[in-house]
CSV table of C-alpha atoms in Angstrom, one decimal:
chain,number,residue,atom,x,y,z
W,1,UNK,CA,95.6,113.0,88.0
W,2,UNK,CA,92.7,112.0,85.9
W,3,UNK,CA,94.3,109.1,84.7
W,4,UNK,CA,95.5,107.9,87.9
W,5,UNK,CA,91.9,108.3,89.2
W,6,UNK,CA,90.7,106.6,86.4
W,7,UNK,CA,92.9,103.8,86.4
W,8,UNK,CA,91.7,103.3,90.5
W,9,UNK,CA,89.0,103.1,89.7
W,10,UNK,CA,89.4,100.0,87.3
W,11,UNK,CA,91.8,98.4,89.6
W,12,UNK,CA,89.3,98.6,92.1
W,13,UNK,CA,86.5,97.0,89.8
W,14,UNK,CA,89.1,94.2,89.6
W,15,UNK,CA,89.5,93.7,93.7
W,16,UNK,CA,85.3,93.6,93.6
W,17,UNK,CA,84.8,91.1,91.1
W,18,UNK,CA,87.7,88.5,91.8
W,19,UNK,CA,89.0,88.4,88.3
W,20,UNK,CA,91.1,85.5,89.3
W,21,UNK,CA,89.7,84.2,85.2
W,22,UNK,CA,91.0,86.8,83.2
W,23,UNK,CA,94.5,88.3,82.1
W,24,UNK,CA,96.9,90.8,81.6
W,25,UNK,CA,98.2,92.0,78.1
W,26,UNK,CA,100.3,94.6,77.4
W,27,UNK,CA,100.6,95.3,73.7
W,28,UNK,CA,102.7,97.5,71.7
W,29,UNK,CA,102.1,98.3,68.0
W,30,UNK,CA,102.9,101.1,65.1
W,31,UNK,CA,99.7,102.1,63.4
W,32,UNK,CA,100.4,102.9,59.9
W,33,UNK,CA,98.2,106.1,58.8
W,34,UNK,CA,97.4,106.7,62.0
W,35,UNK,CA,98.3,109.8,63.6
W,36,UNK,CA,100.3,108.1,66.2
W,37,UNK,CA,102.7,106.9,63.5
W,38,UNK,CA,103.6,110.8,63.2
W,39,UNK,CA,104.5,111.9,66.6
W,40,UNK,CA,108.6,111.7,67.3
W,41,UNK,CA,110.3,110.8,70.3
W,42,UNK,CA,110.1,114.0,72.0
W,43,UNK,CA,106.1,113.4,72.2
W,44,UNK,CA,104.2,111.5,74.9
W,45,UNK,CA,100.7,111.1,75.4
W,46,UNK,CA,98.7,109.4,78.3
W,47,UNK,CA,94.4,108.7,77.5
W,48,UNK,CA,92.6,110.6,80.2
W,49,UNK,CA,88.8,110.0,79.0
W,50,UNK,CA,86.5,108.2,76.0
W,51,UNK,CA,83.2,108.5,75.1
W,52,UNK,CA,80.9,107.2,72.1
W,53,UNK,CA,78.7,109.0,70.4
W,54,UNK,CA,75.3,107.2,68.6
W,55,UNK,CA,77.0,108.2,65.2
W,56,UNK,CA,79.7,105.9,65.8
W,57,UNK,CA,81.9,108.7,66.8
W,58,UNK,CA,84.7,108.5,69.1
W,59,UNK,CA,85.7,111.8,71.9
W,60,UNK,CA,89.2,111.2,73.4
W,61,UNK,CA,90.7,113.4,75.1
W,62,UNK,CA,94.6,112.9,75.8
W,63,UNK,CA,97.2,114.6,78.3
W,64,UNK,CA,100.8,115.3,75.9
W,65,UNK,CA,103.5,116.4,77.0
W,66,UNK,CA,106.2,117.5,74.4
W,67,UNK,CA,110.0,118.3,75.1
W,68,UNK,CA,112.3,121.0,73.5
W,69,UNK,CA,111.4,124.3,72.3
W,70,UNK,CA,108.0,125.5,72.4
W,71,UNK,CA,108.4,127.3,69.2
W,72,UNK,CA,105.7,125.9,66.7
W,73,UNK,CA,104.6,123.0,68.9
W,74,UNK,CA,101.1,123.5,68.6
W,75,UNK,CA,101.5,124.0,64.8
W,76,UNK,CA,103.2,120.7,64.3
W,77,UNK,CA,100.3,118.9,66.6
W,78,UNK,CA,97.9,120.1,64.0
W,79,UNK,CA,99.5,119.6,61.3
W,80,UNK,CA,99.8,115.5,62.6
W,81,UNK,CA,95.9,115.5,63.1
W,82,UNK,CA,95.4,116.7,59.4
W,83,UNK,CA,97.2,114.0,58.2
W,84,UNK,CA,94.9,111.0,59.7
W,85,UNK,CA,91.6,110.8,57.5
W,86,UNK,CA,89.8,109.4,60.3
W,87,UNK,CA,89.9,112.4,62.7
W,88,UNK,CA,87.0,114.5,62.2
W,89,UNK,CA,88.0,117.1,64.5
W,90,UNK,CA,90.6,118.3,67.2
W,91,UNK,CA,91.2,121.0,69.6
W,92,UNK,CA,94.4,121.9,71.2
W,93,UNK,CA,95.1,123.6,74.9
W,94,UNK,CA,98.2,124.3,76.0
W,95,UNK,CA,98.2,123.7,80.0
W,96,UNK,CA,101.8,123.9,81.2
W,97,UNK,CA,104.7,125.1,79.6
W,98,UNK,CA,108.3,125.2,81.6
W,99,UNK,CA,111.2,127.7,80.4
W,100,UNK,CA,111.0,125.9,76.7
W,101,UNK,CA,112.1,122.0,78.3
W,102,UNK,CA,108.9,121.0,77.4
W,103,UNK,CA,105.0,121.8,77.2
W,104,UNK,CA,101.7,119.9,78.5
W,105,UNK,CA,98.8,119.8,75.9
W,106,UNK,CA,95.3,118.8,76.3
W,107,UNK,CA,94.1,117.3,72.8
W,108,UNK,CA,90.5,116.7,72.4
W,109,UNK,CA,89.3,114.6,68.8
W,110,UNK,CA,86.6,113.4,67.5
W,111,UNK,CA,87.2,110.1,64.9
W,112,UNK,CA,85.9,108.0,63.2
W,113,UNK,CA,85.4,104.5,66.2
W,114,UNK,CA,85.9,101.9,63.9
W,115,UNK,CA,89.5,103.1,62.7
W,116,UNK,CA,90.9,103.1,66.1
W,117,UNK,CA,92.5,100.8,67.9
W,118,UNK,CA,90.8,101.5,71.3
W,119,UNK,CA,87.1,100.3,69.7
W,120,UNK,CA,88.9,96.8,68.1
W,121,UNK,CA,90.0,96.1,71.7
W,122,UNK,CA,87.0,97.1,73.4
W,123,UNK,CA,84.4,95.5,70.9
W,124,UNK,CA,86.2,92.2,72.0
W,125,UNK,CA,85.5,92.3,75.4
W,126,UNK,CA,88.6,94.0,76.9
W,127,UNK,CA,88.8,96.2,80.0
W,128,UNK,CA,91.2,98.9,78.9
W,129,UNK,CA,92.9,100.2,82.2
W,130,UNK,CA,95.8,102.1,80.2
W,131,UNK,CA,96.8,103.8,76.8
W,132,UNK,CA,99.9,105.7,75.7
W,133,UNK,CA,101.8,106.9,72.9
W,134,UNK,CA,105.5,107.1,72.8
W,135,UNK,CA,108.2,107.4,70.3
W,136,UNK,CA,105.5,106.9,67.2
W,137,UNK,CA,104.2,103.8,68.9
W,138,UNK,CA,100.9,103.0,70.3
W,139,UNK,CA,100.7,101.2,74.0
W,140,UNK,CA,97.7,99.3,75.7
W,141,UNK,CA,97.1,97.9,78.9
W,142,UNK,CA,94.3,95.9,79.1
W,143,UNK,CA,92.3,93.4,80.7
W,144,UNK,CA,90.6,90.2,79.0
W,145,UNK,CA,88.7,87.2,79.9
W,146,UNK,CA,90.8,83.7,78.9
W,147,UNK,CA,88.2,82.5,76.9
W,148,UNK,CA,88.3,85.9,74.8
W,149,UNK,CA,92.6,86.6,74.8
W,150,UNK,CA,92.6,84.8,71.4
W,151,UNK,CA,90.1,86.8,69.9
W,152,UNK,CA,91.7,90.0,71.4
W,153,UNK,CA,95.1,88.9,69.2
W,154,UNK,CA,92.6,88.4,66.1
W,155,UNK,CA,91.5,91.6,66.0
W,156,UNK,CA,94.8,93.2,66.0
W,157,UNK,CA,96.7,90.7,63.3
W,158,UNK,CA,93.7,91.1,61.0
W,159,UNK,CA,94.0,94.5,60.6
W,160,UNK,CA,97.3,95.3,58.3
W,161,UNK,CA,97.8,98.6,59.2
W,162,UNK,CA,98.7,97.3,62.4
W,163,UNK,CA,102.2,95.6,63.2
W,164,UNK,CA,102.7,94.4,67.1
W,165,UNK,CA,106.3,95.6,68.2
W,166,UNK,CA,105.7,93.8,71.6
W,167,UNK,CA,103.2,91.5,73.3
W,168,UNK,CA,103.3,90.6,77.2
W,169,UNK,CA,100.8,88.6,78.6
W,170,UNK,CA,100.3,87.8,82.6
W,171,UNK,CA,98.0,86.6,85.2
W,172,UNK,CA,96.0,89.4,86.5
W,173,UNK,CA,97.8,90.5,90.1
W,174,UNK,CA,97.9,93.7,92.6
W,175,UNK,CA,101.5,94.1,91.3
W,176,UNK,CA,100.9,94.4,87.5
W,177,UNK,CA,97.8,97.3,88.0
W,178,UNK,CA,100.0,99.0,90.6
W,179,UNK,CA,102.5,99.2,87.6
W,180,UNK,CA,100.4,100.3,84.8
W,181,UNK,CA,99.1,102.8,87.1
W,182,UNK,CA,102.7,104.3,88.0
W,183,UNK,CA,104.3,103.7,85.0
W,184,UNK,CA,102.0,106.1,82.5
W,185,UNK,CA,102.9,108.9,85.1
W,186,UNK,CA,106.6,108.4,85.7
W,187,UNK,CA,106.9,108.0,81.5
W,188,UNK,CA,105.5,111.4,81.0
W,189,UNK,CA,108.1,112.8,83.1
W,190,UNK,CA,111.5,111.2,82.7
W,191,UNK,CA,113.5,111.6,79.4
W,192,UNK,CA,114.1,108.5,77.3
W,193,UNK,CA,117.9,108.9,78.9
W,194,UNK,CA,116.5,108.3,82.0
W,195,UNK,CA,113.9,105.6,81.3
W,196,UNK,CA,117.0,103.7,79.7
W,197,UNK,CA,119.1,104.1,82.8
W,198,UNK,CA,116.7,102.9,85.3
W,199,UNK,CA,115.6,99.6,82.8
W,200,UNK,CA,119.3,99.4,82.3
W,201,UNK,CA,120.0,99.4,86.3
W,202,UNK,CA,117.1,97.2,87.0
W,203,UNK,CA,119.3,94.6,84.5
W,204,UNK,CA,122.5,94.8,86.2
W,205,UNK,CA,120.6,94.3,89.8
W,206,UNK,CA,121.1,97.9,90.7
W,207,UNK,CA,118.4,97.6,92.6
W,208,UNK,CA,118.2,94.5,94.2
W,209,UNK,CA,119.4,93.9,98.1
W,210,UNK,CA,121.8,93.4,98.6
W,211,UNK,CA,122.9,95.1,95.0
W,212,UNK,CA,124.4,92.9,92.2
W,213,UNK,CA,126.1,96.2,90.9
W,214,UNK,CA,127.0,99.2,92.5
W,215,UNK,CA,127.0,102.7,90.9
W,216,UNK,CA,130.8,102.7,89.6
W,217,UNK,CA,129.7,99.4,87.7
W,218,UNK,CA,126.4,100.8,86.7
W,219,UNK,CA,128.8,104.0,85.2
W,220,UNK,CA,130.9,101.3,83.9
W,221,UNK,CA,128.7,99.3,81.9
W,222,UNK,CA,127.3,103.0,80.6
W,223,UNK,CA,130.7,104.5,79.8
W,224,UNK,CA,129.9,107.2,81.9
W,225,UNK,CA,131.5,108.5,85.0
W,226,UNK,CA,130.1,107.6,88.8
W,227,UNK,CA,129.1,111.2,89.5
W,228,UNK,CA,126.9,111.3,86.3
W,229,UNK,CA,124.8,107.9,87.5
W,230,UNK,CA,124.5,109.1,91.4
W,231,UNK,CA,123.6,112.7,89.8
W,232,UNK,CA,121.3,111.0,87.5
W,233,UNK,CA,119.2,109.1,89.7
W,234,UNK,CA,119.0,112.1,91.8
W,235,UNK,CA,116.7,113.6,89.2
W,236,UNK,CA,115.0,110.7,88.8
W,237,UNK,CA,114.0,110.9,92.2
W,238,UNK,CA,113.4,114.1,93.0
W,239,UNK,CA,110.9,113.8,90.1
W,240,UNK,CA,109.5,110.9,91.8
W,241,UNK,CA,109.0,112.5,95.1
W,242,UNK,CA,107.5,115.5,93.9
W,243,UNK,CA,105.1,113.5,92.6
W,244,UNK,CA,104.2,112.2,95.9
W,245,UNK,CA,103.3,116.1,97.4
């Protein structure tokens, strides 16, 4: 929820100031010696909160959330962090755990600012409005002035540890922070089965009305049966609406 509030609070900023001027990127990278390059596809992270110290010393604080057993989790996080040379220092809370499916961590670090990503972006004049991890990748939503977008794309290519996987870039609109704001939540909760079927419905028209496909051509296209899809996107659903409590 602090993300969410957080992210409000930029897209609010936005409404205030008319940032008819500046755009939308959405960038996804692998960070090689990073931490981040470490995780698996089982871990997800949202950025909840970032602060600078006058040492040039960077707090995060992150929400995980990591499927399968809970045996050892905690003890593989770690073990991650000790890998990256740039962390100085890390603390682990485990705040949710659910019958071994999965487990929510709270990870607070310290690092080093200039190795991370989040200070390149930031020193370049970017409003960062969204950061996640996911499947060893590193994911940011930001914000950027025109006149600043190719100094934004500088930064990243001139760094060689970094490789960009993905790059979107959009006019700045109601629908796009709406999305970032959503999408960071819903990720943490659906499986990467489940993110798959709804991108892969959304492709087919699944969605659209009237409907391009309908569910036995959704299963179709899947090689799965009807019941699976309709039972399916009854989970996804549910999830969704629980949210909304």
């Amino acid at each position: 929820m602090l993300s969410l509030l957080y992210n409000w609070k930029a897209f609010k900023l936005l409404k205030k100031y008319e940032l008819v001027s500046h755009k939308y990127i959405n960038v996804m990278v692998s960070h090689h010696g990073c931490w981040s390059e470490l995780t698996s596809g089982n871990y997800i992270d949202t950025l909840i909160n970032i602060e600078y110290s006058s040492f040039d010393v960077l707090k995060a604080s992150r929400i995980a959330m990591i499927r399968g057993s809970k045996e050892n989790i905690k003890g593989q996080i770690k073990n991650i962090m000790t890998k990256d040379r740039s962390i100085i220092d890390f603390d682990i809370s485990e705040i949710v755990s659910d019958n071994n499916k999965y487990s929510i961590y709270l990870i607070s670090m310290l690092q080093e600012a200039e190795n991370t990503m989040i200070s390149k972006l930031r020193a370049k004049g970017t409003s960062i409005i969204g950061t996640t991890i996911r499947d060893g990748k590193e994911i940011y939503d930001v914000i950027v002035p025109r006149d600043v977008k190719t100094l934004v794309v500088d930064a990243i290519i001139k760094d060689d540890r970094v490789k960009i996987i993905n790059f979107v870039e959009k006019d700045v609109n109601e629908e796009i922070i709406f999305k970032v704001i959503s999408r960071n939540s819903f990720e943490m909760l659906l499986t990467e089965k489940e993110r798959m079927l709804l991108r892969k419905a959304r492709e087919l028209g699944y969605f659209n009305v009237p409907r391009d496909r309908n569910s036995q051509e959704l299963a179709k296209q899947l090689g799965v049966s009807k019941m699976n899809i309709s039972f399916s996107l009854r989970k996804i659903l549910k999830k969704i609406s629980d949210l909304m409590d």
